[in-house]
CSV table of C-alpha atoms in Angstrom, one decimal:
chain,number,residue,atom,x,y,z
W,1,MET,CA,147.1,138.6,21.8
W,2,THR,CA,148.2,141.8,23.5
W,3,TRP,CA,150.0,141.9,26.9
W,4,SER,CA,146.9,143.5,28.5
W,5,THR,CA,144.8,140.5,27.4
W,6,ASN,CA,147.3,138.2,28.9
W,7,LEU,CA,147.3,140.3,32.1
W,8,GLN,CA,143.6,139.9,32.4
W,9,SER,CA,143.9,136.2,31.9
W,10,ALA,CA,146.7,136.1,34.6
W,11,GLN,CA,144.5,137.9,37.0
W,12,SER,CA,141.6,135.6,36.3
W,13,PHE,CA,143.9,132.6,37.1
W,14,ALA,CA,145.0,134.2,40.4
W,15,GLN,CA,141.4,134.9,41.4
W,16,LYS,CA,140.6,131.2,40.9
W,17,GLY,CA,143.7,130.2,43.0
W,18,ASP,CA,145.6,128.8,40.0
W,19,PHE,CA,148.9,130.4,40.8
W,20,ASN,CA,151.0,128.2,38.5
W,21,GLN,CA,149.2,129.5,35.4
W,22,PHE,CA,149.2,133.0,36.9
W,23,LEU,CA,153.0,133.1,37.3
W,24,ALA,CA,153.5,131.5,33.9
W,25,LEU,CA,151.5,134.2,32.2
W,26,CYS,CA,153.2,137.0,34.2
W,27,GLN,CA,156.6,135.7,33.1
W,28,GLN,CA,155.4,135.4,29.5
W,29,ILE,CA,154.4,139.1,29.5
W,30,VAL,CA,157.7,140.2,31.1
W,31,ASP,CA,159.7,138.1,28.5
W,32,SER,CA,157.8,139.3,25.5
W,33,CYS,CA,157.7,143.0,26.6
W,34,SER,CA,161.2,143.4,28.0
W,35,SER,CA,161.3,147.1,27.0
W,36,ASP,CA,157.7,148.0,27.6
W,37,ALA,CA,157.7,149.8,31.0
W,38,GLU,CA,153.9,149.9,31.2
W,39,ALA,CA,153.5,146.2,30.7
W,40,ILE,CA,156.2,145.3,33.2
W,41,LEU,CA,154.8,147.8,35.8
W,42,SER,CA,151.4,146.3,35.4
W,43,VAL,CA,152.8,142.8,36.0
W,44,GLY,CA,154.6,144.0,39.1
W,45,VAL,CA,151.4,145.5,40.5
W,46,LEU,CA,149.5,142.3,39.9
W,47,LEU,CA,152.3,140.2,41.5
W,48,ILE,CA,152.4,142.3,44.6
W,49,ASN,CA,148.6,142.3,44.9
W,50,PHE,CA,148.8,138.5,45.2
W,51,GLY,CA,151.8,138.4,47.5
W,52,PHE,CA,154.6,137.5,45.1
W,53,LEU,CA,157.1,140.1,46.4
W,54,ALA,CA,160.4,139.0,44.7
W,55,GLY,CA,158.9,138.9,41.2
W,56,ALA,CA,157.2,142.2,41.8
W,57,LYS,CA,160.4,143.8,43.1
W,58,SER,CA,162.2,142.6,40.0
W,59,CYS,CA,159.5,144.3,37.8
W,60,PHE,CA,159.7,147.6,39.6
W,61,LEU,CA,163.5,147.7,39.5
W,62,ARG,CA,163.3,147.1,35.7
W,63,VAL,CA,160.7,149.8,35.2
W,64,ASN,CA,162.8,152.2,37.3
W,65,ALA,CA,165.8,151.5,34.9
W,66,LEU,CA,163.6,152.1,31.9
W,67,LEU,CA,161.9,155.2,33.3
W,68,PRO,CA,164.2,156.7,35.9
W,69,LYS,CA,162.0,159.8,36.4
W,70,ASP,CA,158.7,157.9,36.9
W,71,ILE,CA,157.7,157.8,40.5
W,72,ARG,CA,155.4,154.7,40.2
W,73,PRO,CA,158.0,152.0,40.6
W,74,ILE,CA,159.5,153.8,43.6
W,75,VAL,CA,156.1,154.1,45.3
W,76,ASN,CA,155.5,150.4,44.7
W,77,LEU,CA,159.0,149.5,46.0
W,78,ALA,CA,158.2,151.5,49.2
W,79,ASN,CA,154.9,149.7,49.6
W,80,LEU,CA,156.6,146.4,49.0
W,81,ALA,CA,159.2,147.2,51.7
W,82,ARG,CA,156.3,148.0,54.1
W,83,ASP,CA,154.5,144.7,53.3
W,84,SER,CA,157.8,142.9,53.9
W,85,GLY,CA,158.1,144.4,57.3
W,86,ASP,CA,161.1,146.5,56.2
W,87,HIS,CA,159.9,149.8,57.6
W,88,THR,CA,163.3,151.4,57.5
W,89,GLU,CA,163.6,151.0,53.8
W,90,SER,CA,160.0,152.0,53.3
W,91,ARG,CA,160.6,155.3,55.2
W,92,ARG,CA,163.8,155.9,53.3
W,93,LEU,CA,162.1,155.6,49.9
W,94,TYR,CA,159.1,157.7,50.9
W,95,SER,CA,161.4,160.4,52.3
W,96,ILE,CA,163.1,160.6,48.9
W,97,LEU,CA,159.7,160.7,47.1
W,98,LEU,CA,158.3,163.4,49.4
W,99,GLN,CA,161.4,165.6,48.8
W,100,HIS,CA,161.0,165.4,45.0
W,101,PHE,CA,157.2,165.3,44.8
W,102,PRO,CA,155.8,167.2,47.8
W,103,ASP,CA,152.4,167.7,46.2
W,104,ASN,CA,151.7,164.1,45.3
W,105,PRO,CA,148.6,163.0,47.3
W,106,ILE,CA,149.3,159.3,47.0
W,107,ILE,CA,152.9,159.7,48.4
W,108,ARG,CA,151.6,161.9,51.3
W,109,ARG,CA,148.8,159.5,52.1
W,110,ASN,CA,150.9,156.3,51.9
W,111,ILE,CA,153.6,157.8,54.3
W,112,LEU,CA,151.0,158.4,57.0
W,113,THR,CA,149.5,154.9,56.7
W,114,SER,CA,153.0,153.3,56.7
W,115,LEU,CA,154.0,155.1,59.8
W,116,GLU,CA,151.2,153.3,61.8
W,117,TYR,CA,152.9,150.0,61.1
W,118,ASP,CA,156.4,151.1,62.2
W,119,PRO,CA,157.1,150.5,65.9
W,120,SER,CA,160.1,152.9,65.8
W,121,VAL,CA,158.1,156.0,65.0
W,122,SER,CA,157.1,158.1,68.0
W,123,ASP,CA,153.6,159.5,68.6
W,124,LYS,CA,155.0,163.0,68.1
W,125,GLU,CA,156.5,162.1,64.7
W,126,ARG,CA,153.2,160.6,63.5
W,127,LEU,CA,151.2,163.6,64.8
W,128,ASP,CA,153.6,166.1,63.1
W,129,TYR,CA,153.4,164.3,59.8
W,130,ALA,CA,149.6,164.3,60.0
W,131,LYS,CA,149.4,168.0,60.9
W,132,ALA,CA,151.7,168.8,57.9
W,133,TRP,CA,149.3,166.8,55.7
W,134,GLY,CA,146.4,168.8,57.1
W,135,GLU,CA,148.1,172.1,56.4
W,136,TRP,CA,149.0,170.9,52.8
W,137,ALA,CA,145.4,169.8,52.2
W,138,ILE,CA,143.9,173.1,53.3
W,139,ALA,CA,146.4,175.0,51.1
W,140,LYS,CA,145.5,172.8,48.1
W,141,ALA,CA,141.8,173.5,48.7
W,142,GLY,CA,142.6,177.2,48.4
W,143,GLY,CA,142.8,178.0,52.1
W,144,LEU,CA,140.5,177.6,55.1
W,145,LYS,CA,136.8,177.6,54.0
W,146,PRO,CA,134.0,178.9,56.2
W,147,ARG,CA,131.8,176.3,57.9
W,148,PRO,CA,128.5,176.0,56.1
W,149,PRO,CA,125.4,176.9,58.2
W,150,ILE,CA,123.7,174.0,60.0
W,151,ARG,CA,120.4,173.2,58.4
W,152,LEU,CA,117.8,172.0,60.9
W,153,VAL,CA,114.4,171.6,59.3
W,154,ASN,CA,111.5,170.6,61.6
W,155,ASN,CA,110.8,166.9,61.4
W,156,ALA,CA,113.0,166.4,58.4
W,157,PRO,CA,115.5,163.5,58.5
W,158,LEU,CA,119.1,164.3,58.9
W,159,ARG,CA,121.1,163.9,55.7
W,160,VAL,CA,124.2,161.9,56.5
W,161,GLY,CA,126.9,161.1,54.0
W,162,TYR,CA,129.5,158.3,54.3
W,163,VAL,CA,132.6,158.5,52.1
W,164,SER,CA,134.7,155.5,51.4
W,165,ALA,CA,136.7,153.7,48.6
W,166,ASP,CA,135.8,150.4,50.3
W,167,PHE,CA,132.0,149.8,49.9
W,168,CYS,CA,132.9,146.3,48.9
W,169,GLN,CA,134.1,143.1,50.5
W,170,HIS,CA,136.7,144.9,52.5
W,171,THR,CA,137.1,145.4,56.2
W,172,VAL,CA,135.3,148.8,56.1
W,173,GLY,CA,132.5,147.6,54.0
W,174,LEU,CA,132.0,144.5,56.2
W,175,PHE,CA,132.0,146.6,59.3
W,176,VAL,CA,129.7,149.4,58.1
W,177,LYS,CA,127.0,147.6,55.9
W,178,GLU,CA,124.7,146.7,58.8
W,179,ILE,CA,125.0,150.2,60.3
W,180,LEU,CA,123.9,151.8,57.0
W,181,ALA,CA,121.0,149.4,56.8
W,182,SER,CA,120.0,150.1,60.4
W,183,HIS,CA,119.4,153.8,60.1
W,184,ASN,CA,115.7,154.7,60.3
W,185,PRO,CA,114.7,156.5,57.1
W,186,GLU,CA,112.3,158.7,59.0
W,187,THR,CA,115.2,160.2,61.0
W,188,ILE,CA,118.2,159.8,58.7
W,189,THR,CA,118.6,159.8,55.0
W,190,VAL,CA,121.8,157.9,54.2
W,191,PHE,CA,124.1,158.7,51.3
W,192,ALA,CA,127.1,156.5,50.4
W,193,TYR,CA,129.8,158.3,48.4
W,194,SER,CA,131.8,155.5,46.8
W,195,ALA,CA,135.3,156.4,45.6
W,196,GLY,CA,136.4,152.8,44.8
W,197,ALA,CA,136.6,150.8,41.7
W,198,VAL,CA,135.6,147.4,43.1
W,199,LYS,CA,131.9,146.5,43.0
W,200,ASP,CA,130.7,143.2,44.4
W,201,TRP,CA,127.9,141.6,46.4
W,202,LEU,CA,128.5,143.9,49.3
W,203,THR,CA,128.3,147.0,47.1
W,204,ASN,CA,125.0,145.7,45.9
W,205,THR,CA,123.8,145.2,49.5
W,206,ILE,CA,124.7,148.8,50.4
W,207,CYS,CA,123.1,150.2,47.2
W,208,LYS,CA,119.8,148.9,48.4
W,209,VAL,CA,119.7,150.7,51.7
W,210,CYS,CA,120.9,154.3,50.8
W,211,GLN,CA,121.4,156.9,48.2
W,212,PHE,CA,124.5,155.5,46.4
W,213,ARG,CA,126.8,157.9,44.6
W,214,ASP,CA,129.7,156.7,42.5
W,215,VAL,CA,132.2,159.6,42.9
W,216,SER,CA,135.3,157.8,41.6
W,217,ALA,CA,135.5,159.9,38.5
W,218,LEU,CA,134.9,163.3,40.2
W,219,ASP,CA,137.7,165.6,41.2
W,220,ASP,CA,137.6,167.3,44.7
W,221,ILE,CA,135.8,170.4,43.5
W,222,ALA,CA,133.1,168.5,41.7
W,223,PHE,CA,132.7,166.0,44.6
W,224,ALA,CA,132.4,168.8,47.1
W,225,SER,CA,129.8,170.5,44.9
W,226,LEU,CA,127.8,167.3,44.8
W,227,ILE,CA,127.8,167.0,48.6
W,228,ARG,CA,126.5,170.6,48.9
W,229,GLN,CA,123.8,169.8,46.3
W,230,ASP,CA,122.8,166.8,48.4
W,231,LYS,CA,122.5,169.2,51.4
W,232,ILE,CA,124.5,166.9,53.6
W,233,ASP,CA,124.3,167.7,57.3
W,234,ILE,CA,126.9,165.3,58.5
W,235,LEU,CA,129.7,164.0,56.4
W,236,ILE,CA,131.7,161.0,57.6
W,237,ASP,CA,135.0,159.8,56.2
W,238,LEU,CA,135.6,156.1,56.5
W,239,SER,CA,139.1,155.9,54.9
W,240,GLY,CA,141.4,158.3,56.6
W,241,HIS,CA,144.7,158.0,54.7
W,242,THR,CA,144.2,154.5,53.4
W,243,ALA,CA,144.1,153.5,49.7
W,244,GLY,CA,141.5,155.4,47.6
W,245,SER,CA,140.9,158.1,50.3
W,246,ARG,CA,139.0,161.2,49.4
W,247,LEU,CA,139.9,163.0,52.6
W,248,THR,CA,141.1,166.1,50.6
W,249,VAL,CA,137.5,166.8,49.7
W,250,PHE,CA,136.8,167.5,53.4
W,251,ALA,CA,139.4,170.3,53.2
W,252,HIS,CA,136.8,172.1,51.0
W,253,ARG,CA,134.4,172.1,54.0
W,254,PRO,CA,131.3,170.9,52.0
W,255,ALA,CA,129.3,170.0,55.1
W,256,PRO,CA,128.6,171.7,58.5
W,257,ILE,CA,129.7,168.7,60.5
W,258,GLN,CA,132.6,166.5,59.3
W,259,LEU,CA,133.7,163.4,61.2
W,260,SER,CA,136.3,160.6,60.9
W,261,TRP,CA,135.3,157.0,61.8
W,262,LEU,CA,136.0,153.4,61.4
W,263,GLY,CA,138.5,153.0,58.5
W,264,TYR,CA,141.4,154.9,60.0
W,265,PHE,CA,143.2,154.5,63.3
W,266,ALA,CA,144.9,157.8,64.0
W,267,THR,CA,144.4,161.5,63.6
W,268,THR,CA,143.7,162.7,60.0
W,269,GLY,CA,145.7,165.8,60.8
W,270,LEU,CA,142.9,167.9,59.2
W,271,GLY,CA,141.6,170.7,61.4
W,272,VAL,CA,138.2,170.9,59.7
W,273,ILE,CA,137.3,167.5,60.9
W,274,ASP,CA,134.9,168.1,63.8
W,275,GLY,CA,135.4,164.8,65.6
W,276,VAL,CA,136.8,161.3,65.5
W,277,ILE,CA,134.6,158.5,66.6
W,278,LEU,CA,136.3,156.1,69.0
W,279,ASP,CA,135.6,154.7,72.4
W,280,LYS,CA,137.1,154.4,75.9
W,281,TRP,CA,139.0,151.3,75.0
W,282,HIS,CA,140.7,152.7,71.9
W,283,ALA,CA,141.1,156.2,73.4
W,284,PRO,CA,141.5,156.3,77.2
W,285,GLU,CA,141.8,159.7,78.8
W,286,GLY,CA,145.0,161.4,77.5
W,287,THR,CA,144.7,160.1,73.9
W,288,GLU,CA,143.6,163.6,72.9
W,289,SER,CA,147.2,164.5,72.7
W,290,GLN,CA,147.5,162.3,69.6
W,291,PHE,CA,144.7,164.0,67.7
W,292,VAL,CA,143.9,167.3,66.1
W,293,GLU,CA,140.2,166.4,66.2
W,294,PRO,CA,138.0,166.2,69.3
W,295,ILE,CA,137.4,162.6,70.3
W,296,ILE,CA,133.8,161.3,70.5
W,297,ARG,CA,133.6,158.1,72.6
W,298,LEU,CA,130.8,155.6,71.8
W,299,GLU,CA,129.9,153.5,74.8
W,300,SER,CA,129.3,150.5,72.6
W,301,GLY,CA,132.7,150.8,70.9
W,302,ARG,CA,134.1,152.0,67.6
W,303,PHE,CA,133.4,148.7,65.8
W,304,PHE,CA,130.3,146.7,65.0
W,305,TYR,CA,130.8,143.2,63.8
W,306,ALA,CA,128.5,140.8,61.9
W,307,PRO,CA,129.9,137.6,60.3
W,308,VAL,CA,130.0,137.3,56.6
W,309,PRO,CA,127.0,135.3,55.2
W,310,PHE,CA,129.3,132.5,54.1
W,311,ALA,CA,131.0,132.0,57.5
W,312,PRO,CA,131.0,128.4,58.7
W,313,SER,CA,127.8,127.8,60.7
W,314,GLU,CA,129.7,125.7,63.4
W,315,VAL,CA,132.9,126.2,65.3
W,316,SER,CA,135.4,123.4,64.7
W,317,PRO,CA,136.7,121.2,67.6
W,318,LEU,CA,139.7,122.4,69.5
W,319,PRO,CA,142.7,121.1,67.4
W,320,CYS,CA,145.1,120.5,70.4
W,321,ILE,CA,142.9,117.6,71.6
W,322,LYS,CA,143.5,115.7,68.4
W,323,ASN,CA,147.0,117.0,67.8
W,324,GLY,CA,148.4,116.6,71.3
W,325,TYR,CA,150.1,120.0,71.1
W,326,ILE,CA,149.0,123.7,71.0
W,327,THR,CA,148.9,125.5,67.7
W,328,PHE,CA,149.2,129.3,67.8
W,329,GLY,CA,148.4,131.4,64.7
W,330,SER,CA,148.1,134.8,63.2
W,331,PHE,CA,146.3,135.7,59.9
W,332,ASN,CA,147.5,139.3,60.0
W,333,ASN,CA,149.2,141.4,57.3
W,334,THR,CA,153.0,140.8,57.3
W,335,ALA,CA,153.5,144.5,57.4
W,336,LYS,CA,152.6,144.2,61.1
W,337,LEU,CA,155.5,141.8,61.8
W,338,ASN,CA,158.6,143.3,63.4
W,339,SER,CA,161.5,142.3,65.7
W,340,GLY,CA,159.5,142.9,68.9
W,341,VAL,CA,156.7,140.6,67.6
W,342,PHE,CA,159.3,137.9,66.6
W,343,ASP,CA,160.9,138.2,70.1
W,344,LEU,CA,157.7,137.5,72.0
W,345,TRP,CA,156.3,134.9,69.7
W,346,ALA,CA,159.6,133.0,69.8
W,347,GLU,CA,159.6,133.2,73.6
W,348,ILE,CA,156.1,131.7,73.7
W,349,LEU,CA,157.1,128.9,71.4
W,350,SER,CA,160.3,128.3,73.5
W,351,CYS,CA,158.2,128.0,76.7
W,352,LEU,CA,156.1,125.3,75.0
W,353,PRO,CA,158.6,123.1,73.0
W,354,ASP,CA,155.9,121.0,71.3
W,355,SER,CA,153.8,124.0,70.1
W,356,ARG,CA,153.5,125.1,66.5
W,357,LEU,CA,152.8,128.5,64.8
W,358,ILE,CA,150.7,129.0,61.7
W,359,LEU,CA,151.1,132.4,59.9
W,360,LYS,CA,148.9,133.3,57.0
W,361,TRP,CA,149.0,136.2,54.6
W,362,ARG,CA,149.2,136.5,50.8
W,363,THR,CA,152.9,137.5,51.0
W,364,PHE,CA,153.7,133.9,52.1
W,365,HIS,CA,153.3,132.9,48.5
W,366,ASP,CA,156.7,134.4,48.2
W,367,LEU,CA,159.6,132.1,48.9
W,368,SER,CA,162.0,134.9,50.0
W,369,MET,CA,159.4,136.2,52.5
W,370,CYS,CA,159.0,132.7,54.0
W,371,GLN,CA,162.8,132.3,54.3
W,372,THR,CA,163.1,135.7,56.0
W,373,VAL,CA,160.5,134.9,58.6
W,374,LYS,CA,161.8,131.4,59.3
W,375,ALA,CA,165.3,132.9,59.7
W,376,GLU,CA,164.0,135.4,62.3
W,377,PHE,CA,162.6,132.5,64.4
W,378,ALA,CA,165.8,130.4,63.8
W,379,LYS,CA,167.8,133.3,65.2
W,380,ARG,CA,165.7,133.1,68.3
W,381,GLY,CA,166.1,129.4,68.8
W,382,VAL,CA,162.9,128.2,67.2
W,383,SER,CA,163.2,125.5,64.5
W,384,PRO,CA,161.7,126.5,61.1
W,385,GLU,CA,159.9,123.1,61.1
W,386,ARG,CA,157.6,124.4,63.9
W,387,LEU,CA,156.3,127.2,61.5
W,388,GLU,CA,153.7,126.8,58.8
W,389,LEU,CA,153.4,129.7,56.5
W,390,ARG,CA,150.3,129.9,54.3
W,391,GLY,CA,149.5,132.2,51.4
W,392,PHE,CA,146.3,133.5,49.9
W,393,SER,CA,143.0,131.6,50.0
W,394,PHE,CA,139.4,132.5,49.5
W,395,HIS,CA,137.7,134.2,52.4
W,396,VAL,CA,135.5,131.2,53.1
W,397,ASP,CA,138.5,128.9,53.2
W,398,LEU,CA,140.4,131.3,55.4
W,399,LEU,CA,137.7,131.1,58.0
W,400,LYS,CA,137.8,127.3,57.9
W,401,GLU,CA,141.5,127.4,58.6
W,402,TYR,CA,140.9,128.8,62.0
W,403,GLY,CA,140.0,125.2,62.8
W,404,ASP,CA,143.7,124.5,62.8
W,405,ILE,CA,144.5,127.1,65.5
W,406,ASP,CA,144.0,126.9,69.3
W,407,ILE,CA,145.2,130.4,70.2
W,408,ALA,CA,145.7,133.5,68.0
W,409,LEU,CA,148.6,135.8,68.7
W,410,ASP,CA,148.0,139.5,67.9
W,411,PRO,CA,150.9,141.5,66.4
W,412,PHE,CA,151.8,144.9,67.7
W,413,PRO,CA,151.8,147.9,67.6
W,414,PHE,CA,149.4,147.5,64.7
W,415,THR,CA,146.9,144.9,66.0
W,416,GLY,CA,144.1,143.1,64.3
W,417,GLY,CA,140.6,144.5,63.5
W,418,LEU,CA,138.4,142.4,61.4
W,419,THR,CA,141.0,139.6,61.6
W,420,SER,CA,140.6,139.5,65.4
W,421,CYS,CA,136.8,139.5,65.1
W,422,GLU,CA,136.9,136.6,62.7
W,423,ALA,CA,139.3,134.6,64.9
W,424,LEU,CA,137.0,135.1,67.8
W,425,TRP,CA,133.9,134.2,65.8
W,426,MET,CA,135.6,130.9,64.8
W,427,GLY,CA,136.2,130.2,68.5
W,428,VAL,CA,139.8,131.2,68.7
W,429,PRO,CA,140.9,133.5,71.6
W,430,VAL,CA,143.2,136.3,70.7
W,431,VAL,CA,146.1,137.4,73.0
W,432,THR,CA,146.9,141.1,72.5
W,433,PHE,CA,149.3,143.8,73.7
W,434,PRO,CA,147.7,147.3,73.7
W,435,GLN,CA,150.0,150.2,73.9
W,436,GLU,CA,149.7,154.0,73.5
W,437,ARG,CA,148.7,154.4,69.8
W,438,VAL,CA,145.1,153.8,68.9
W,439,VAL,CA,145.9,151.1,66.3
W,440,SER,CA,147.6,149.0,69.0
W,441,ARG,CA,144.3,148.9,71.0
W,442,GLN,CA,141.9,147.5,68.3
W,443,THR,CA,141.9,143.9,69.6
W,444,PHE,CA,141.8,145.1,73.2
W,445,ALA,CA,138.7,147.1,72.4
W,446,ILE,CA,137.0,144.1,70.7
W,447,LEU,CA,138.0,141.8,73.6
W,448,SER,CA,136.7,144.4,76.1
W,449,ALA,CA,133.4,144.7,74.3
W,450,ILE,CA,132.8,140.9,74.7
W,451,GLY,CA,134.1,140.6,78.3
W,452,LEU,CA,137.5,139.0,77.5
W,453,SER,CA,139.8,141.9,78.4
W,454,TYR,CA,141.9,139.5,80.5
W,455,LEU,CA,143.5,138.4,77.2
W,456,ALA,CA,145.1,141.8,76.9
W,457,ALA,CA,148.7,142.1,78.3
W,458,THR,CA,150.1,145.0,80.3
W,459,ASP,CA,153.7,144.5,79.1
W,460,GLU,CA,155.9,142.0,77.2
W,461,ASP,CA,156.2,139.5,80.1
W,462,ASP,CA,152.4,139.6,80.6
W,463,TYR,CA,151.8,138.9,76.9
W,464,VAL,CA,154.0,135.7,77.1
W,465,ARG,CA,152.4,134.7,80.5
W,466,ILE,CA,148.8,135.0,79.2
W,467,ALA,CA,149.6,133.0,76.0
W,468,VAL,CA,151.5,130.2,77.9
W,469,GLU,CA,149.0,129.9,80.7
W,470,LEU,CA,146.1,129.7,78.3
W,471,ALA,CA,148.0,127.1,76.3
W,472,LYS,CA,148.3,124.9,79.4
W,473,ASP,CA,144.6,125.1,80.3
W,474,VAL,CA,142.9,122.9,77.7
W,475,VAL,CA,139.6,122.9,79.7
W,476,ARG,CA,139.5,126.7,79.6
W,477,LEU,CA,140.4,126.7,75.9
W,478,GLU,CA,137.6,124.3,75.1
W,479,GLN,CA,135.1,126.3,77.1
W,480,LEU,CA,136.1,129.5,75.3
W,481,ARG,CA,135.8,127.8,71.9
W,482,LYS,CA,132.3,126.6,72.6
W,483,SER,CA,131.0,129.8,74.2
W,484,MET,CA,132.7,132.5,72.1
W,485,ARG,CA,129.8,133.0,69.6
W,486,LYS,CA,127.3,133.4,72.4
W,487,LEU,CA,129.6,135.9,74.2
W,488,MET,CA,129.8,137.9,70.9
W,489,ARG,CA,126.1,137.8,70.0
W,490,GLU,CA,125.1,139.0,73.5
W,491,SER,CA,127.7,141.8,73.5
W,492,VAL,CA,127.7,145.5,72.3
W,493,LEU,CA,130.1,144.4,69.6
W,494,MET,CA,127.1,142.9,67.7
W,495,ASP,CA,124.3,145.1,68.9
W,496,VAL,CA,123.5,147.1,65.8
W,497,GLY,CA,120.6,148.9,67.4
W,498,LYS,CA,122.7,150.3,70.2
W,499,LYS,CA,125.4,151.4,67.7
W,500,ARG,CA,122.7,153.1,65.5
W,501,ASP,CA,121.1,154.9,68.5
W,502,GLU,CA,124.5,156.1,69.8
W,503,LEU,CA,125.5,157.4,66.5
W,504,PHE,CA,122.2,159.2,66.1
W,505,TYR,CA,122.5,160.8,69.5
W,506,ALA,CA,126.1,161.9,68.8
W,507,PHE,CA,125.0,163.4,65.5
W,508,TRP,CA,122.3,165.5,67.2
W,509,VAL,CA,124.6,166.6,70.0
W,510,MET,CA,127.0,167.9,67.4
W,511,LEU,CA,124.4,169.7,65.3
W,512,ARG,CA,122.9,171.4,68.4
W,513,ALA,CA,126.2,172.4,70.0
């Protein structure tokens, strides 16, 4: 049996939640292929994908020793540092990589995304990096291309193309699938350009409501040519600089109107993007200074939310009534954790000595990650016994686990998106701390859309105050838990018709400008 076959078996075990067998097979591959860099690298990637950071790091270091000129282990080590919340190390590694490989698109893309997680990076630094990327992308495309003429044919539907690597059970896919289905075919012909490898039930759902194009094997020139052949009027990027992005295609200017929406949370840095779709909550007046693109503000908000079809039909009872103490929680990516977050969460727990905190993310499969987080709280006077750290579970089970939480605590500056929507749908209020950068205002925008903006803090002290006062008001917590779904259903957050109409209006305004 080859190592690749064992790797497939290991992945299958992980996907079933059998991590003992998964780890045993991974170790077997590493032991039997001790000098095979490709095998060890593949194991490392699989380990990091399921949150086993220490094992993954060991693999990447071994590959680096075997292939010292190969950038792949260093890229993975930089991503691993980010996922661990060690943004200083992640920046250091990416700085080295960028110096040696200035034309590598993955390195450039990953740097920009990683900067959004890092609280120590200023708005100016992030903007400068993004502008540098935009200049690089234009140069790689052969220079600035002329804008294609706008094609307006009487009574013909607009031809709108959405580009993403995440037309699957991913945050972007879940947010956008209802929007794609809602477009009236008499007014908009929808094209979905899929750059991703994952195909699942959600992909199949999207395929049924649009012209679906798998572009994962096309280079930028061929992809841009296809867009021109499809006579796209408006091309919308849904990925920004996240994994699998095809934003470099936009540098070839294949469509007369090019927009950024939904899947990214900052400027693309690309001057040929004609607008970024946000709202007054994500982008209050003055946010323009953080963007090279003009800001288009939708009244109904940047996000649309619809629960997954397998979401529990009922909200569970408030756990503090049974437990006799408040349980806080966060199911956010551990890359969003930092010293400022630990400070405020520890202060909240100190104000409520009987309270508990549940954190959940795949990296909590890793013992060293768990020890690091518990040590951070111990430094701040919070006993590790008050923390429960949970690893990966299936999506349906994750949603059920909100039944263990009374109040969700949002990290910052990178706040929740889908995570916050799902917490709220399961009846759990989310306390958030919006700041200057757009990504810090995601949960604030969601709360504002459903009429709960009072859960958003104005500063650190206010964040603690809101959480503690809410924890002491069990009657209010129970009312929120019982009424949350009604609030959401009746809000603009879940009004697909309003979102569709606003987008259509914005499209026409841009085409007629």
